[in-house]
Amino acid sequence: MNDLKQIKSALISVFDKGNLQPIIEKLNKLGVQIYSTGGTKQFIEKLGVDVIAVEDITDYPSILGGRVKTLHPKVFGGILARRNNDSDKQELEEYQIPEIDLVIVDLYPFEDTVASGAGEQDIIEKIDIGGISLIRAAAKNFKDTVIVPSKSQYQDLIDLLEEKNGETAMEDRKRFALEAFNVSSHYDTAIFNYFNTEFQKPAFKQSSISGNELRYGENPHQNGTFFGDLTEVFDQLHGKQISYNNLLDIEAAVQLIAEFDETTFAILKHNNACGTASREKLVDAWNDALAGDPVSAFGGILITNEEVDMATAIEIDKIFFEVIIAPSYANDALEVLKKKKNRIILIQKMFDFPKSQYRSMLHGALVQDRDLKMETEVDLKTSTKKEPTKEEIEDLLFANKLVKHSKSNTIVLAKNKQLCASGVGQTSRIDALKQAITKASSFKFDLNGAVMASDAFFPFADSVQIANEAGIKSVIQPGGSVRDQESIDFCNANDMAMVFTGTRHFKH
């Protein structure tokens, strides 16, 4: 069956007229009758191309300040009429409705208007009514009508017109219809989410108009796609394509470094910090972060909150790593880091991350607020007779930042604002603690005077007992166990200080 159809007429109503001229000129060359309205009609006329006003079809003017222009049976009848349906054809003839074979739309920029900080009235006026209706109507009748739903498809249309000289196949029209419903559903989702910031209706609606295909997913046999715009968050200066696992680690790194105001360097592996240190000089922060676990640092993700200078770059260059993230780089430092062609070098931009997060779960999705709480000294409640020293408090707060961003169950050991070791992702808190102590010992850390942080309360006193045996004399934890007193009693009996935060930081 021959499903080719010649485009003989087109309705064009667009907000963004950039790159529209080649389309107009090609349609004119093909002898296509063009209908339009408002600013688009004026644009076409300035090109010297004949155009019929929509008002001449409908015998009705644009009203309500332009809110109603194309919403008329003589427009939608021409779009929705089934060309192989005798009844439809008779009605077109009876009511003098012209067939419309091609519809080109570019919607009012609702999302851009919201992002600009405009007032509510300006935002509401950017909710497109006629355009979205044209898109849905033309997409529904894809068997007979071609729909170009946004400026992103302009080039696709130009290529099609050039290739087939104004003819379209069923596959072409259906592909454009797919794009149309992608555009319309995304647009409606953006509008709903804008209104829902006020009402917080428990509905899950997320949309991204396009995705970036990754090399693979978590493993080579899995497909992976990233939906979103990384350029809003980073500038990539160098290196290979960012992978699925890179993105997981980058997310963890960015969230961790945001907790620190002091000059800090962190090294992450599988979403957990394996090295972190805060120092006056960046090169010292790097060297002490690396000392935390030079083995796990191999192939890791590096992040800092300061410009990378030459001295630091020379030291970093000595190891293999996947990604480095910083707010900026000295020119000579950048040249050093670029020596390895696959190294991913990112500049982190100022960006407000969403305050909620979600993940697929069973046959649905889990949504929660991000864990945005970070305790300060005023949040600490000393539960023991002994008060932590000023230096211990600094280390406790440092360790608590790390424990918040480590996989549960987790224990973090720190000293002098340096990560000595952590036990992460364990099924028991005791196992996490033992893992951390063993790891610290393997890298020759002296834990005498170190502090311990836990993401959740201690159900028994055994954790503080083991910590004491390792030389740890100060502890930070949420508290809240029915057996808290047992841990407090042990600390009091062994000259240990312990503070409660009142906030659990599970991370799964």
Coordinates of C-alpha atoms in Angstrom, one line a residue:
M1 CA 0.0 0.0 0.0
N2 CA 1.4 3.4 -1.0
D3 CA 1.3 5.6 2.2
L4 CA 3.2 8.6 0.7
K5 CA 1.4 11.9 1.0
Q6 CA 2.3 15.2 -0.6
I7 CA 2.4 18.3 1.6
K8 CA 0.1 20.8 -0.1
S9 CA -0.8 23.1 2.9
A10 CA 0.8 24.1 6.1
L11 CA -0.3 25.9 9.3
I12 CA 2.6 27.7 11.0
S13 CA 2.3 29.2 14.5
V14 CA 5.6 29.5 16.4
F15 CA 7.0 31.5 19.3
D16 CA 10.7 31.2 18.3
K17 CA 11.2 32.1 14.7
G18 CA 14.9 31.4 14.6
N19 CA 15.9 28.9 11.8
L20 CA 12.3 29.1 10.5
Q21 CA 13.3 31.0 7.3
P22 CA 14.8 27.9 5.4
I23 CA 11.5 26.0 6.1
I24 CA 9.4 28.8 4.7
E25 CA 11.5 29.2 1.6
K26 CA 11.5 25.4 1.0
L27 CA 7.7 25.2 1.4
N28 CA 7.2 28.2 -0.9
K29 CA 9.5 26.5 -3.5
L30 CA 7.3 23.4 -3.3
G31 CA 4.2 25.4 -3.8
V32 CA 2.7 24.7 -0.4
Q33 CA -0.1 27.0 0.7
I34 CA 0.8 28.5 4.0
Y35 CA -1.6 29.7 6.8
S36 CA -0.5 31.6 9.8
T37 CA -1.4 34.2 12.3
G38 CA 0.1 37.0 14.5
G39 CA 3.8 37.5 14.6
T40 CA 4.5 34.4 12.6
K41 CA 2.4 35.7 9.7
Q42 CA 4.3 39.0 9.8
F43 CA 7.6 37.1 9.7
I44 CA 6.5 35.1 6.7
E45 CA 5.3 38.2 4.9
K46 CA 8.6 40.0 5.4
L47 CA 10.3 37.1 3.5
G48 CA 8.1 37.9 0.6
V49 CA 6.2 34.7 0.8
D50 CA 2.4 34.5 0.3
V51 CA 0.5 33.6 3.5
I52 CA -3.2 33.4 4.3
A53 CA -4.3 34.7 7.7
V54 CA -6.0 32.1 9.9
E55 CA -8.6 34.8 10.5
D56 CA -9.5 34.6 6.8
I57 CA -10.3 31.0 7.2
T58 CA -12.3 31.3 10.4
D59 CA -13.9 34.7 9.7
Y60 CA -13.1 35.4 13.3
P61 CA -10.4 37.7 14.7
S62 CA -7.7 37.0 17.3
I63 CA -9.4 37.8 20.6
L64 CA -8.6 38.2 24.3
G65 CA -5.2 39.8 23.7
G66 CA -4.1 36.9 21.5
R67 CA -5.2 34.1 23.9
V68 CA -7.6 32.8 21.2
K69 CA -6.3 32.7 17.7
T70 CA -6.4 29.2 16.2
L71 CA -9.0 27.5 18.4
H72 CA -11.7 27.2 15.8
P73 CA -13.4 24.2 14.0
K74 CA -12.2 25.4 10.6
V75 CA -8.6 25.1 11.8
F76 CA -8.9 21.8 13.8
G77 CA -11.3 20.3 11.2
G78 CA -8.7 20.8 8.6
I79 CA -6.1 19.1 10.8
L80 CA -8.2 16.2 12.1
A81 CA -10.1 15.3 9.0
R82 CA -9.5 11.7 7.9
R83 CA -8.7 11.8 4.3
N84 CA -10.0 8.3 3.6
N85 CA -13.3 9.0 5.4
D86 CA -16.1 10.0 3.0
S87 CA -18.2 11.6 5.8
D88 CA -15.2 13.7 6.9
K89 CA -14.5 14.8 3.3
Q90 CA -18.2 15.8 2.8
E91 CA -18.2 17.9 6.0
L92 CA -15.0 19.7 4.9
E93 CA -16.6 20.6 1.7
E94 CA -19.9 21.6 3.3
Y95 CA -18.3 23.9 5.8
Q96 CA -15.5 25.1 3.5
I97 CA -12.7 23.8 5.6
P98 CA -9.3 23.5 3.9
E99 CA -7.2 20.4 4.6
I100 CA -4.0 21.1 6.5
D101 CA -1.2 18.6 5.8
L102 CA 1.6 20.1 7.9
V103 CA 1.5 21.9 11.3
I104 CA 4.6 23.7 12.7
V105 CA 4.5 24.9 16.3
D106 CA 6.9 26.2 18.8
L107 CA 5.3 26.7 22.2
Y108 CA 5.5 29.6 24.6
P109 CA 8.7 29.2 26.7
F110 CA 7.0 28.3 30.0
E111 CA 10.0 26.6 31.7
D112 CA 12.3 29.4 30.7
T113 CA 9.9 32.0 32.1
V114 CA 9.7 30.1 35.4
A115 CA 13.4 29.8 35.6
S116 CA 13.8 33.6 34.9
G117 CA 12.1 34.4 38.2
A118 CA 9.2 36.1 36.5
G119 CA 6.0 36.9 38.4
E120 CA 3.0 34.6 38.4
Q121 CA 1.0 36.6 35.9
D122 CA 3.9 36.5 33.3
I123 CA 4.3 32.7 34.0
I124 CA 0.5 32.1 33.5
E125 CA 0.5 34.0 30.2
K126 CA 3.3 31.6 29.0
I127 CA 1.0 28.6 29.3
D128 CA 0.4 27.8 25.7
I129 CA -3.2 26.8 24.8
G130 CA -3.6 27.0 21.1
G131 CA -0.2 25.6 20.3
I132 CA -0.5 22.6 22.5
S133 CA -3.9 21.9 21.1
L134 CA -2.5 22.0 17.5
I135 CA 0.2 19.6 18.5
R136 CA -2.1 17.1 19.9
A137 CA -4.6 17.3 17.1
A138 CA -2.0 16.9 14.3
A139 CA -0.2 14.1 16.2
K140 CA -3.5 12.2 16.6
N141 CA -4.1 12.4 12.9
F142 CA -0.6 11.3 12.0
K143 CA -1.9 9.1 9.2
D144 CA -2.7 12.3 7.2
T145 CA -0.9 15.2 8.9
V146 CA 2.7 16.0 9.8
I147 CA 3.4 17.7 13.1
V148 CA 6.6 19.6 13.9
P149 CA 6.1 20.3 17.6
S150 CA 9.2 22.5 18.4
K151 CA 12.2 24.3 16.9
S152 CA 14.2 21.2 17.8
Q153 CA 12.6 19.4 14.9
Y154 CA 13.0 22.2 12.4
Q155 CA 16.1 20.6 10.9
D156 CA 14.5 17.2 10.7
L157 CA 11.7 18.7 8.7
I158 CA 14.1 20.5 6.4
D159 CA 16.0 17.2 5.8
L160 CA 12.7 15.4 5.0
L161 CA 11.5 18.1 2.6
E162 CA 14.9 18.0 0.8
E163 CA 15.0 14.2 0.7
K164 CA 11.5 13.5 -0.4
N165 CA 10.6 16.7 -2.2
G166 CA 7.6 17.4 0.0
E167 CA 6.3 13.9 0.3
T168 CA 6.0 12.0 3.6
A169 CA 5.7 8.4 4.5
M170 CA 3.6 6.9 7.3
E171 CA 6.8 6.2 9.2
D172 CA 7.9 9.8 8.9
R173 CA 4.6 11.1 10.2
K174 CA 4.4 8.7 13.0
R175 CA 8.0 9.6 14.1
F176 CA 7.0 13.3 14.2
A177 CA 3.9 12.3 16.2
L178 CA 6.1 10.6 18.7
E179 CA 8.1 13.8 19.1
A180 CA 4.9 15.7 19.4
F181 CA 3.6 13.7 22.4
N182 CA 7.1 13.9 24.0
V183 CA 6.9 17.7 23.7
S184 CA 3.3 18.0 24.9
S185 CA 3.6 15.6 27.9
H186 CA 6.8 17.3 29.0
Y187 CA 5.2 20.7 28.7
D188 CA 2.2 19.7 30.8
T189 CA 4.5 18.1 33.4
A190 CA 6.4 21.4 33.8
I191 CA 3.1 23.3 34.3
F192 CA 1.9 20.8 36.9
N193 CA 5.1 20.8 38.8
Y194 CA 5.0 24.6 38.9
F195 CA 1.5 24.6 40.4
N196 CA 2.4 21.8 42.8
T197 CA 5.2 23.7 44.5
E198 CA 2.4 25.4 46.3
F199 CA 0.0 22.5 46.9
Q200 CA 2.4 19.6 47.2
K201 CA 0.0 17.1 45.9
P202 CA 1.5 13.6 46.2
A203 CA 1.9 12.9 42.5
F204 CA 5.1 11.7 40.9
K205 CA 5.8 13.6 37.6
Q206 CA 9.2 13.9 36.2
S207 CA 10.1 14.6 32.6
S208 CA 13.2 15.1 30.4
I209 CA 12.7 16.0 26.8
S210 CA 15.7 14.0 25.7
G211 CA 18.5 11.8 27.1
N212 CA 22.2 11.2 26.6
E213 CA 23.0 7.6 25.8
L214 CA 25.9 6.4 27.9
R215 CA 28.5 3.8 26.9
Y216 CA 26.7 1.3 29.1
G217 CA 25.0 1.1 32.5
E218 CA 26.4 -0.1 35.7
N219 CA 27.9 -3.0 33.9
P220 CA 28.8 -3.5 30.2
H221 CA 25.8 -5.8 29.5
Q222 CA 23.4 -3.1 30.7
N223 CA 22.2 -0.1 28.7
G224 CA 22.3 3.3 30.3
T225 CA 21.0 6.8 29.6
F226 CA 21.3 10.0 31.5
F227 CA 18.3 12.4 31.4
G228 CA 19.1 15.9 32.3
D229 CA 21.5 18.7 31.3
L230 CA 25.0 18.2 32.8
T231 CA 26.1 21.5 31.3
E232 CA 24.0 23.3 33.9
V233 CA 26.2 21.8 36.7
F234 CA 29.6 21.3 35.0
D235 CA 31.9 22.4 32.2
Q236 CA 33.9 19.5 31.0
L237 CA 37.3 20.7 30.0
H238 CA 38.9 17.4 29.1
G239 CA 38.5 13.6 28.9
K240 CA 36.3 10.9 27.7
Q241 CA 32.5 10.6 27.9
I242 CA 31.2 10.4 31.5
S243 CA 30.0 7.0 32.4
Y244 CA 27.0 5.7 34.4
N245 CA 29.3 4.8 37.4
N246 CA 31.1 8.1 37.0
L247 CA 27.8 9.9 37.4
L248 CA 26.9 8.0 40.6
D249 CA 30.3 8.9 42.1
I250 CA 30.2 12.5 40.9
E251 CA 26.8 13.0 42.5
A252 CA 28.1 11.6 45.8
A253 CA 31.3 13.8 45.6
V254 CA 29.3 17.0 44.9
Q255 CA 27.0 16.4 47.8
L256 CA 29.9 15.7 50.1
I257 CA 32.1 18.6 49.3
A258 CA 29.1 21.0 49.7
E259 CA 29.3 20.4 53.5
F260 CA 32.7 22.0 53.8
D261 CA 33.7 25.6 54.0
E262 CA 37.4 25.0 54.8
T263 CA 39.8 24.1 52.0
T264 CA 39.1 20.4 51.6
F265 CA 40.0 17.6 49.2
A266 CA 38.0 14.3 49.0
I267 CA 38.5 11.1 47.1
L268 CA 35.5 8.8 46.5
K269 CA 35.1 5.3 45.3
H270 CA 31.8 3.6 44.8
N271 CA 30.0 6.6 46.3
N272 CA 31.9 6.6 49.6
A273 CA 34.8 8.8 50.7
C274 CA 38.0 6.8 50.9
G275 CA 40.1 9.9 51.7
T276 CA 39.2 13.4 52.9
A277 CA 41.2 16.1 54.6
S278 CA 40.7 19.8 55.4
R279 CA 43.9 22.0 55.5
E280 CA 45.1 25.6 55.0
K281 CA 46.9 24.6 51.8
L282 CA 45.3 22.6 49.0
V283 CA 48.3 20.5 48.4
D284 CA 48.4 19.4 52.0
A285 CA 44.7 18.6 51.9
W286 CA 45.4 16.4 48.8
N287 CA 48.3 14.6 50.4
D288 CA 46.5 13.9 53.6
A289 CA 43.3 12.8 51.8
L290 CA 45.4 10.4 49.7
A291 CA 47.1 9.1 52.8
G292 CA 43.6 8.0 54.1
D293 CA 43.6 5.1 51.6
P294 CA 46.1 5.3 48.7
V295 CA 45.0 1.9 47.5
S296 CA 41.3 2.7 47.0
A297 CA 42.2 6.1 45.6
F298 CA 43.3 4.3 42.4
G299 CA 40.6 5.0 39.7
G300 CA 38.7 7.2 42.1
I301 CA 36.8 10.5 41.8
L302 CA 38.6 13.6 43.2
I303 CA 36.9 16.7 44.3
T304 CA 37.9 20.0 46.0
N305 CA 36.3 23.3 46.8
E306 CA 39.3 25.4 45.9
E307 CA 41.1 26.2 42.7
V308 CA 43.7 23.5 41.8
D309 CA 47.1 25.0 41.7
M310 CA 50.3 23.8 40.1
A311 CA 51.8 22.3 43.2
T312 CA 48.6 20.2 43.9
A313 CA 48.3 19.2 40.2
I314 CA 51.9 17.8 40.2
E315 CA 51.0 15.6 43.2
I316 CA 47.7 14.5 41.8
D317 CA 49.3 13.6 38.5
K318 CA 51.2 10.8 40.2
I319 CA 48.2 8.5 40.5
F320 CA 45.5 7.2 38.2
F321 CA 42.1 8.6 38.6
E322 CA 38.9 8.8 36.6
V323 CA 37.5 12.3 37.3
I324 CA 38.6 15.5 39.0
I325 CA 36.1 18.2 40.0
A326 CA 37.0 21.8 41.1
P327 CA 35.6 25.3 40.9
S328 CA 38.6 26.3 38.8
Y329 CA 42.1 25.3 37.7
A330 CA 45.3 27.4 37.3
N331 CA 46.4 27.3 33.7
D332 CA 49.7 25.5 34.4
A333 CA 47.9 23.0 36.6
L334 CA 45.4 22.3 33.9
E335 CA 48.2 21.5 31.4
V336 CA 49.6 19.0 33.9
L337 CA 46.3 17.3 34.4
K338 CA 45.5 17.1 30.7
K339 CA 48.5 14.9 30.0
K340 CA 46.3 11.8 30.3
K341 CA 43.8 12.0 27.4
N342 CA 41.0 10.1 29.2
R343 CA 41.0 12.0 32.4
I344 CA 37.7 13.7 33.0
I345 CA 38.3 17.3 34.2
L346 CA 35.2 19.2 35.3
I347 CA 34.6 22.7 36.6
Q348 CA 31.7 22.7 39.0
K349 CA 29.3 25.6 38.6
M350 CA 27.0 27.2 41.1
F351 CA 23.8 25.2 41.0
D352 CA 20.8 24.7 43.2
F353 CA 20.1 21.0 43.3
P354 CA 16.5 19.8 43.7
K355 CA 15.4 19.5 47.3
S356 CA 13.8 16.1 46.6
Q357 CA 15.2 12.8 45.3
Y358 CA 13.7 9.7 43.9
R359 CA 14.6 6.2 42.7
S360 CA 12.7 3.4 41.0
M361 CA 11.3 0.8 43.4
L362 CA 9.4 -2.4 42.6
H363 CA 6.5 -1.3 40.4
G364 CA 6.8 2.4 41.2
A365 CA 9.1 5.1 42.6
L366 CA 10.2 6.3 46.1
V367 CA 10.4 10.0 46.6
Q368 CA 11.8 11.8 49.6
D369 CA 13.3 15.1 50.7
R370 CA 17.1 15.2 50.4
D371 CA 19.0 15.0 53.7
L372 CA 19.8 18.7 53.9
K373 CA 20.4 18.8 57.6
M374 CA 24.0 19.1 58.8
E375 CA 24.7 19.5 62.5
T376 CA 26.8 22.3 63.9
E377 CA 28.3 22.8 67.3
V378 CA 25.1 24.2 68.8
D379 CA 23.3 20.9 67.9
L380 CA 25.6 18.8 70.0
K381 CA 24.4 17.6 73.3
T382 CA 27.1 16.2 75.6
S383 CA 25.7 13.0 77.2
T384 CA 28.8 12.1 79.3
K385 CA 30.5 13.7 82.3
K386 CA 33.5 14.5 80.1
E387 CA 33.1 17.3 77.6
P388 CA 34.9 17.0 74.3
T389 CA 37.8 19.5 73.7
K390 CA 37.6 22.2 71.1
E391 CA 39.9 20.2 68.8
E392 CA 37.7 17.1 69.4
I393 CA 34.6 19.0 68.5
E394 CA 36.1 20.1 65.2
D395 CA 37.0 16.5 64.4
L396 CA 33.6 15.3 65.5
L397 CA 31.8 17.7 63.2
F398 CA 34.3 16.8 60.4
A399 CA 33.6 13.0 60.9
N400 CA 29.9 13.6 61.1
K401 CA 29.9 15.2 57.6
L402 CA 31.6 12.1 56.3
V403 CA 29.3 9.7 58.0
K404 CA 26.3 11.4 56.6
H405 CA 27.5 10.8 53.1
S406 CA 28.7 7.1 53.5
K407 CA 26.6 4.0 52.9
S408 CA 24.9 2.6 56.0
N409 CA 25.8 1.0 58.3
T410 CA 28.8 3.2 58.6
I411 CA 31.4 4.2 61.1
V412 CA 34.0 7.0 60.4
L413 CA 37.2 7.5 62.3
A414 CA 38.9 10.9 62.0
K415 CA 41.8 12.8 63.6
N416 CA 43.0 16.3 62.9
K417 CA 40.4 16.9 60.2
Q418 CA 41.6 13.8 58.3
L419 CA 39.7 10.7 57.5
C420 CA 41.7 7.8 59.1
A421 CA 39.3 5.1 58.0
S422 CA 35.7 4.2 57.6
G423 CA 33.6 1.1 57.6
V424 CA 30.8 1.4 55.1
G425 CA 27.8 -0.6 53.9
Q426 CA 28.0 -3.2 56.6
T427 CA 25.0 -5.2 58.0
S428 CA 26.0 -4.5 61.6
R429 CA 27.5 -1.4 63.2
I430 CA 30.1 -3.6 65.0
D431 CA 31.3 -4.9 61.6
A432 CA 31.6 -1.4 60.3
L433 CA 33.7 -0.3 63.3
K434 CA 35.9 -3.3 63.1
Q435 CA 36.4 -2.8 59.4
A436 CA 37.4 0.9 60.1
I437 CA 39.9 0.0 62.8
T438 CA 41.5 -2.7 60.7
K439 CA 41.8 -0.4 57.8
A440 CA 43.3 2.5 59.8
S441 CA 45.8 0.1 61.3
S442 CA 46.8 -1.2 57.8
F443 CA 47.7 2.4 56.8
K444 CA 49.6 3.0 60.0
F445 CA 47.2 5.5 61.6
D446 CA 47.5 6.1 65.3
L447 CA 44.0 6.2 66.6
N448 CA 44.9 7.4 70.0
G449 CA 43.0 10.7 70.3
A450 CA 40.9 10.0 67.2
V451 CA 37.1 10.5 67.1
M452 CA 34.4 8.1 66.0
A453 CA 31.1 9.0 64.2
S454 CA 28.2 6.8 63.6
D455 CA 25.2 7.3 61.2
A456 CA 22.8 5.8 63.7
F457 CA 22.5 5.1 67.4
F458 CA 24.5 2.3 69.2
P459 CA 22.0 -0.4 70.3
F460 CA 24.6 -1.8 72.8
A461 CA 27.7 -0.5 74.6
D462 CA 30.0 -2.9 72.6
S463 CA 30.8 -0.2 69.9
V464 CA 32.1 2.3 72.4
Q465 CA 34.0 -0.4 74.2
I466 CA 35.8 -1.5 71.0
A467 CA 36.5 2.1 70.1
N468 CA 38.0 2.7 73.5
E469 CA 40.3 -0.3 73.1
A470 CA 41.5 1.3 69.9
G471 CA 42.4 4.6 71.6
I472 CA 39.3 6.6 70.6
K473 CA 38.2 9.0 73.3
S474 CA 35.4 11.0 71.7
V475 CA 32.2 9.9 69.9
I476 CA 29.4 11.5 68.0
Q477 CA 26.2 9.7 67.3
P478 CA 22.4 10.5 67.0
G479 CA 21.4 8.8 70.2
G480 CA 17.9 7.5 70.7
S481 CA 18.4 3.9 71.6
V482 CA 16.5 2.5 74.6
R483 CA 19.9 1.4 75.8
D484 CA 21.7 4.7 75.4
Q485 CA 22.5 4.7 79.1
E486 CA 24.7 1.6 78.8
S487 CA 27.0 3.4 76.3
I488 CA 27.0 6.5 78.4
D489 CA 27.9 4.5 81.5
F490 CA 30.8 2.9 79.7
C491 CA 32.1 6.2 78.4
N492 CA 31.9 7.7 81.9
A493 CA 33.8 4.8 83.4
N494 CA 36.5 5.1 80.8
D495 CA 37.0 8.8 80.5
M496 CA 35.4 9.1 77.1
A497 CA 33.3 12.0 75.8
M498 CA 30.2 11.4 73.8
V499 CA 27.8 13.8 72.1
F500 CA 24.3 13.2 70.7
T501 CA 23.1 15.0 67.6
G502 CA 19.5 13.8 67.7
T503 CA 19.6 13.3 63.9
R504 CA 20.1 9.9 62.1
H505 CA 21.8 9.9 58.7
F506 CA 21.0 6.6 57.1
K507 CA 22.1 6.3 53.5
H508 CA 21.1 3.3 51.4

